[in-house]
Short mmCIF file of C-alpha atoms in Angstrom, two decimals:
data_model
loop_
_atom_site.label_atom_id
_atom_site.label_comp_id
_atom_site.label_asym_id
_atom_site.label_seq_id
_atom_site.Cartn_x
_atom_site.Cartn_y
_atom_site.Cartn_z
CA UNK A 1 -136.55 -94.87 19.35
CA UNK A 2 -139.06 -95.39 22.16
CA UNK A 3 -141.84 -95.59 19.56
CA UNK A 4 -144.14 -98.40 18.51
CA UNK A 5 -143.02 -100.13 15.31
CA UNK A 6 -145.87 -98.75 13.17
CA UNK A 7 -145.48 -95.22 14.50
CA UNK A 8 -141.76 -95.24 13.76
CA UNK A 9 -142.26 -96.41 10.18
CA UNK A 10 -144.97 -93.81 9.63
CA UNK A 11 -142.80 -90.95 10.87
CA UNK A 12 -139.47 -91.97 9.34
CA UNK A 13 -140.53 -93.61 6.07
CA UNK A 14 -144.17 -93.54 5.02
CA UNK A 15 -144.95 -89.88 5.68
CA UNK A 16 -141.72 -88.43 4.18
CA UNK A 17 -142.22 -90.56 1.04
CA UNK A 18 -145.86 -89.57 0.61
CA UNK A 19 -147.10 -93.11 1.30
CA UNK A 20 -150.34 -91.86 2.80
CA UNK A 21 -152.23 -95.16 2.33
CA UNK A 22 -149.61 -97.33 4.03
CA UNK A 23 -149.99 -98.48 7.62
CA UNK A 24 -148.22 -100.96 9.87
CA UNK A 25 -149.53 -103.21 12.60
CA UNK A 26 -152.68 -102.23 14.45
CA UNK A 27 -152.82 -98.91 12.58
CA UNK A 28 -153.89 -100.74 9.42
CA UNK A 29 -157.23 -99.48 8.04
CA UNK A 30 -160.39 -101.49 8.55
CA UNK A 31 -161.45 -100.97 4.91
CA UNK A 32 -158.95 -103.28 3.25
CA UNK A 33 -159.02 -106.24 0.91
CA UNK A 34 -160.28 -109.57 2.20
CA UNK A 35 -157.92 -112.50 1.80
CA UNK A 36 -159.04 -115.98 0.81
CA UNK A 37 -157.80 -119.55 1.00
CA UNK A 38 -159.29 -122.53 -0.86
CA UNK A 39 -160.80 -125.12 1.45
CA UNK A 40 -162.43 -128.26 0.00
CA UNK A 41 -162.32 -126.61 -3.42
CA UNK A 42 -164.16 -123.49 -2.26
CA UNK A 43 -162.57 -120.10 -1.46
CA UNK A 44 -163.21 -118.99 2.10
CA UNK A 45 -162.30 -115.68 3.71
CA UNK A 46 -159.28 -115.83 5.97
CA UNK A 47 -159.12 -113.87 9.23
CA UNK A 48 -156.58 -111.01 9.18
CA UNK A 49 -153.07 -111.76 10.32
CA UNK A 50 -152.46 -111.22 14.02
CA UNK A 51 -150.49 -107.98 14.09
CA UNK A 52 -148.63 -109.06 17.21
CA UNK A 53 -147.15 -112.06 15.36
CA UNK A 54 -145.61 -110.30 12.38
CA UNK A 55 -144.03 -107.04 11.31
CA UNK A 56 -142.54 -106.63 7.85
CA UNK A 57 -143.57 -110.21 6.96
CA UNK A 58 -147.26 -109.45 6.46
CA UNK A 59 -147.88 -106.70 9.00
CA UNK A 60 -147.88 -103.77 6.56
CA UNK A 61 -150.91 -102.77 4.50
CA UNK A 62 -150.31 -100.67 1.39
CA UNK A 63 -151.44 -99.92 -2.17
CA UNK A 64 -149.82 -100.23 -5.58
CA UNK A 65 -149.44 -96.44 -5.77
CA UNK A 66 -147.62 -96.30 -2.44
CA UNK A 67 -145.42 -99.26 -3.35
CA UNK A 68 -144.46 -97.35 -6.49
CA UNK A 69 -143.42 -94.42 -4.29
CA UNK A 70 -141.34 -96.78 -2.16
CA UNK A 71 -139.60 -98.25 -5.19
CA UNK A 72 -138.90 -94.79 -6.63
CA UNK A 73 -137.27 -93.88 -3.32
CA UNK A 74 -134.92 -96.84 -3.70
CA UNK A 75 -133.63 -95.22 -6.90
CA UNK A 76 -132.60 -92.03 -5.07
CA UNK A 77 -131.33 -91.14 -1.61
CA UNK A 78 -134.54 -90.18 0.16
CA UNK A 79 -134.35 -93.25 2.39
CA UNK A 80 -130.59 -93.32 2.92
CA UNK A 81 -127.31 -92.74 1.11
CA UNK A 82 -126.48 -94.89 -1.91
CA UNK A 83 -123.62 -96.77 -0.16
CA UNK A 84 -126.00 -97.70 2.67
CA UNK A 85 -128.78 -98.73 0.29
CA UNK A 86 -126.31 -100.80 -1.73
CA UNK A 87 -125.98 -103.11 1.27
CA UNK A 88 -129.56 -104.29 0.59
CA UNK A 89 -128.28 -105.93 -2.56
CA UNK A 90 -124.87 -107.09 -1.34
CA UNK A 91 -124.75 -110.92 -1.50
CA UNK A 92 -124.40 -112.54 1.87
CA UNK A 93 -121.68 -114.99 2.82
CA UNK A 94 -121.76 -118.24 4.74
CA UNK A 95 -119.38 -119.06 7.56
CA UNK A 96 -116.98 -120.70 5.09
CA UNK A 97 -116.86 -117.55 2.96
CA UNK A 98 -119.09 -118.81 0.14
CA UNK A 99 -121.33 -116.21 -1.49
CA UNK A 100 -125.10 -116.81 -1.47
CA UNK A 101 -127.75 -115.23 -3.67
CA UNK A 102 -129.44 -113.31 -0.89
CA UNK A 103 -128.78 -109.86 0.48
CA UNK A 104 -130.56 -107.91 3.23
CA UNK A 105 -134.10 -109.02 2.49
CA UNK A 106 -133.62 -109.45 -1.27
CA UNK A 107 -133.06 -112.49 -3.47
CA UNK A 108 -130.31 -111.67 -5.94
CA UNK A 109 -130.65 -114.49 -8.45
CA UNK A 110 -130.67 -113.28 -12.09
CA UNK A 111 -134.02 -113.65 -13.81
CA UNK A 112 -133.50 -115.23 -17.21
CA UNK A 113 -129.92 -113.98 -17.26
CA UNK A 114 -130.74 -110.38 -16.32
CA UNK A 115 -129.71 -108.87 -12.98
CA UNK A 116 -132.69 -108.85 -10.64
CA UNK A 117 -133.62 -108.13 -7.05
CA UNK A 118 -136.77 -109.82 -5.83
CA UNK A 119 -138.84 -111.29 -3.04
CA UNK A 120 -142.12 -113.12 -2.78
CA UNK A 121 -144.37 -113.55 0.20
CA UNK A 122 -147.56 -115.03 1.53
CA UNK A 123 -149.66 -114.71 4.66
CA UNK A 124 -153.28 -115.23 5.73
CA UNK A 125 -155.22 -115.07 2.48
CA UNK A 126 -152.65 -113.07 0.51
CA UNK A 127 -149.61 -113.57 -1.72
CA UNK A 128 -147.31 -111.19 -3.52
CA UNK A 129 -144.20 -110.80 -5.65
CA UNK A 130 -141.86 -107.83 -6.05
CA UNK A 131 -139.07 -107.83 -8.64
CA UNK A 132 -136.69 -105.08 -9.72
CA UNK A 133 -134.41 -105.01 -12.75
CA UNK A 134 -132.04 -102.21 -11.68
CA UNK A 135 -130.10 -101.79 -14.93
CA UNK A 136 -133.36 -101.34 -16.83
CA UNK A 137 -135.08 -99.25 -14.10
CA UNK A 138 -137.99 -101.68 -14.34
CA UNK A 139 -140.03 -102.84 -11.35
CA UNK A 140 -143.07 -105.10 -11.22
CA UNK A 141 -145.39 -105.68 -8.27
CA UNK A 142 -148.00 -108.43 -8.27
CA UNK A 143 -150.43 -109.02 -5.43
CA UNK A 144 -153.39 -111.33 -4.94
CA UNK A 145 -155.98 -111.78 -2.20
CA UNK A 146 -155.58 -115.55 -2.36
CA UNK A 147 -152.96 -117.55 -0.53
CA UNK A 148 -152.79 -120.24 -3.23
CA UNK A 149 -152.24 -117.92 -6.20
CA UNK A 150 -149.01 -117.50 -8.18
CA UNK A 151 -148.29 -113.77 -8.46
CA UNK A 152 -144.72 -114.47 -9.56
CA UNK A 153 -145.93 -115.82 -12.91
CA UNK A 154 -148.19 -112.79 -13.37
CA UNK A 155 -145.27 -110.49 -12.62
CA UNK A 156 -143.09 -112.23 -15.19
CA UNK A 157 -145.73 -111.82 -17.91
CA UNK A 158 -145.79 -108.09 -17.16
CA UNK A 159 -141.99 -107.88 -17.05
CA UNK A 160 -141.66 -109.59 -20.43
CA UNK A 161 -144.17 -107.11 -21.88
CA UNK A 162 -141.95 -104.17 -20.88
CA UNK A 163 -138.61 -105.93 -21.40
CA UNK A 164 -138.77 -108.35 -24.37
CA UNK A 165 -135.22 -109.46 -23.59
CA UNK A 166 -136.69 -111.55 -20.77
CA UNK A 167 -138.61 -113.67 -23.28
CA UNK A 168 -136.94 -117.03 -23.88
CA UNK A 169 -138.33 -117.10 -27.40
CA UNK A 170 -135.82 -114.41 -28.39
CA UNK A 171 -132.79 -116.20 -26.99
CA UNK A 172 -130.42 -117.60 -29.61
CA UNK A 173 -129.05 -121.08 -29.09
CA UNK A 174 -125.45 -120.87 -27.94
CA UNK A 175 -122.71 -123.13 -29.23
CA UNK A 176 -122.42 -125.98 -26.77
CA UNK A 177 -118.71 -126.32 -26.06
CA UNK A 178 -119.27 -129.04 -23.45
CA UNK A 179 -121.68 -131.64 -24.89
CA UNK A 180 -120.60 -134.19 -22.25
CA UNK A 181 -121.74 -131.79 -19.54
CA UNK A 182 -125.05 -131.28 -21.32
CA UNK A 183 -125.54 -135.04 -21.52
CA UNK A 184 -124.90 -135.33 -17.78
CA UNK A 185 -127.37 -132.54 -17.07
CA UNK A 186 -129.95 -134.31 -19.23
CA UNK A 187 -129.37 -137.40 -17.09
CA UNK A 188 -129.83 -135.32 -13.91
CA UNK A 189 -133.14 -134.09 -15.34
CA UNK A 190 -134.29 -137.66 -15.95
CA UNK A 191 -133.31 -138.59 -12.40
CA UNK A 192 -135.29 -135.68 -10.98
CA UNK A 193 -138.46 -136.06 -13.07
CA UNK A 194 -138.54 -139.77 -13.90
CA UNK A 195 -136.61 -141.03 -10.86
CA UNK A 196 -134.31 -142.93 -13.21
CA UNK A 197 -131.01 -144.34 -11.99
CA UNK A 198 -129.37 -143.95 -8.61
CA UNK A 199 -130.25 -140.24 -8.20
CA UNK A 200 -126.57 -139.59 -7.60
CA UNK A 201 -126.67 -136.33 -9.57
CA UNK A 202 -129.31 -134.84 -7.25
CA UNK A 203 -129.09 -132.98 -3.96
CA UNK A 204 -131.10 -134.33 -1.03
CA UNK A 205 -133.85 -131.81 -1.79
CA UNK A 206 -134.07 -132.86 -5.43
CA UNK A 207 -134.03 -136.54 -4.42
CA UNK A 208 -137.08 -135.77 -2.29
CA UNK A 209 -138.71 -134.15 -5.34
CA UNK A 210 -138.04 -137.31 -7.34
CA UNK A 211 -139.38 -139.71 -4.71
CA UNK A 212 -142.05 -138.08 -2.59
CA UNK A 213 -145.74 -138.46 -3.37
CA UNK A 214 -146.49 -134.79 -2.76
CA UNK A 215 -144.60 -133.92 -5.96
CA UNK A 216 -146.25 -136.67 -8.03
CA UNK A 217 -148.60 -134.37 -9.95
CA UNK A 218 -145.77 -132.08 -11.03
CA UNK A 219 -143.66 -135.02 -12.17
CA UNK A 220 -146.60 -136.67 -13.95
CA UNK A 221 -147.22 -133.54 -16.01
CA UNK A 222 -143.59 -133.57 -17.17
CA UNK A 223 -143.37 -137.28 -17.97
CA UNK A 224 -144.78 -136.95 -21.53
CA UNK A 225 -142.41 -134.08 -22.26
CA UNK A 226 -139.31 -136.10 -21.46
CA UNK A 227 -140.70 -139.26 -23.05
CA UNK A 228 -141.31 -137.53 -26.40
CA UNK A 229 -138.37 -135.18 -26.33
CA UNK A 230 -136.43 -134.90 -29.60
CA UNK A 231 -133.75 -132.36 -28.63
CA UNK A 232 -132.08 -130.99 -25.52
CA UNK A 233 -130.11 -127.87 -26.38
CA UNK A 234 -127.80 -125.68 -24.29
CA UNK A 235 -128.84 -122.00 -24.23
CA UNK A 236 -126.66 -120.26 -21.66
CA UNK A 237 -124.87 -120.39 -18.33
CA UNK A 238 -125.20 -117.96 -15.41
CA UNK A 239 -124.64 -118.23 -11.69
CA UNK A 240 -124.26 -116.63 -8.29
CA UNK A 241 -121.34 -117.57 -6.06
CA UNK A 242 -120.60 -121.29 -6.15
CA UNK A 243 -123.93 -122.09 -7.82
CA UNK A 244 -123.88 -122.55 -11.59
CA UNK A 245 -127.17 -121.96 -13.39
CA UNK A 246 -127.82 -123.49 -16.81
CA UNK A 247 -130.66 -122.90 -19.21
CA UNK A 248 -131.65 -125.64 -21.67
CA UNK A 249 -134.34 -125.78 -24.33
CA UNK A 250 -136.04 -129.10 -25.01
CA UNK A 251 -138.23 -129.84 -28.00
CA UNK A 252 -141.10 -132.28 -27.64
CA UNK A 253 -144.26 -133.33 -29.44
CA UNK A 254 -146.35 -130.39 -28.17
CA UNK A 255 -143.72 -127.66 -28.49
CA UNK A 256 -140.81 -126.47 -26.38
CA UNK A 257 -139.94 -126.30 -22.72
CA UNK A 258 -137.15 -124.31 -21.07
CA UNK A 259 -135.36 -125.80 -18.08
CA UNK A 260 -133.41 -123.76 -15.52
CA UNK A 261 -131.07 -126.09 -13.64
CA UNK A 262 -128.86 -124.98 -10.76
CA UNK A 263 -125.80 -127.04 -9.86
CA UNK A 264 -123.27 -126.85 -7.08
CA UNK A 265 -120.24 -129.12 -7.17
CA UNK A 266 -121.85 -131.02 -10.05
CA UNK A 267 -125.04 -131.83 -8.12
CA UNK A 268 -128.47 -130.53 -9.15
CA UNK A 269 -129.72 -128.24 -6.37
CA UNK A 270 -132.95 -126.86 -7.87
CA UNK A 271 -135.01 -126.99 -11.05
CA UNK A 272 -137.56 -124.73 -12.78
CA UNK A 273 -139.32 -125.09 -16.11
CA UNK A 274 -141.25 -122.69 -18.29
CA UNK A 275 -143.05 -122.48 -21.62
CA UNK A 276 -143.02 -119.43 -23.83
#
């Protein structure tokens, strides 16, 4: 185009969409939020990101109102035609033809069994989360001026408020037609959290989670849950491409915990847990 990156975005996207408070690169306003990072237990202001080192990944300053205008534009054809926009959310493929849960800048993993398009991010002193539930026409933005915050959890609380179907507490227990598989997944969970056995049911990344000291605090917090567990129940199965995602509910002395376990070729690739 012969234009600077920020100027091009302003002319082609921000101005036509009415995003008057959105700027890119060196055009960003001076009066903006200050970002922080905790150092020695005390929050300290972080210097702004160097505009020359980043573009979309931290180089755009905006507001919630303008982000709402951007998201509304994704529902129509003000940015581009629907077939072109659909490519944002078209799962990518690896060189061997396998489908992956990532499109053109969007994670496509279902959130609690419901189709979702999302991305998180973090840069000097800031973190954010953006999730869309297209079938429900529901979008949640969460932003924080702290690099160590967890805006994804905040976004999920808001999403559950507007879409109760996302709340695990409302999910009925499914009939478990493969109890042997559930038992194996329970064993994989013990390998990951308690480092029990040969860790043969874990991917290399999950083996690192089970062994490395930097994950010790997370594992320690889960130890009592698994030690006192009285039930491990299958809830549902989802998945993207070759990855199979299972949700289990465990009952323990202090309540319940929900485990999201993702397997590929029978090996645990990743693990999340949540209370309701």
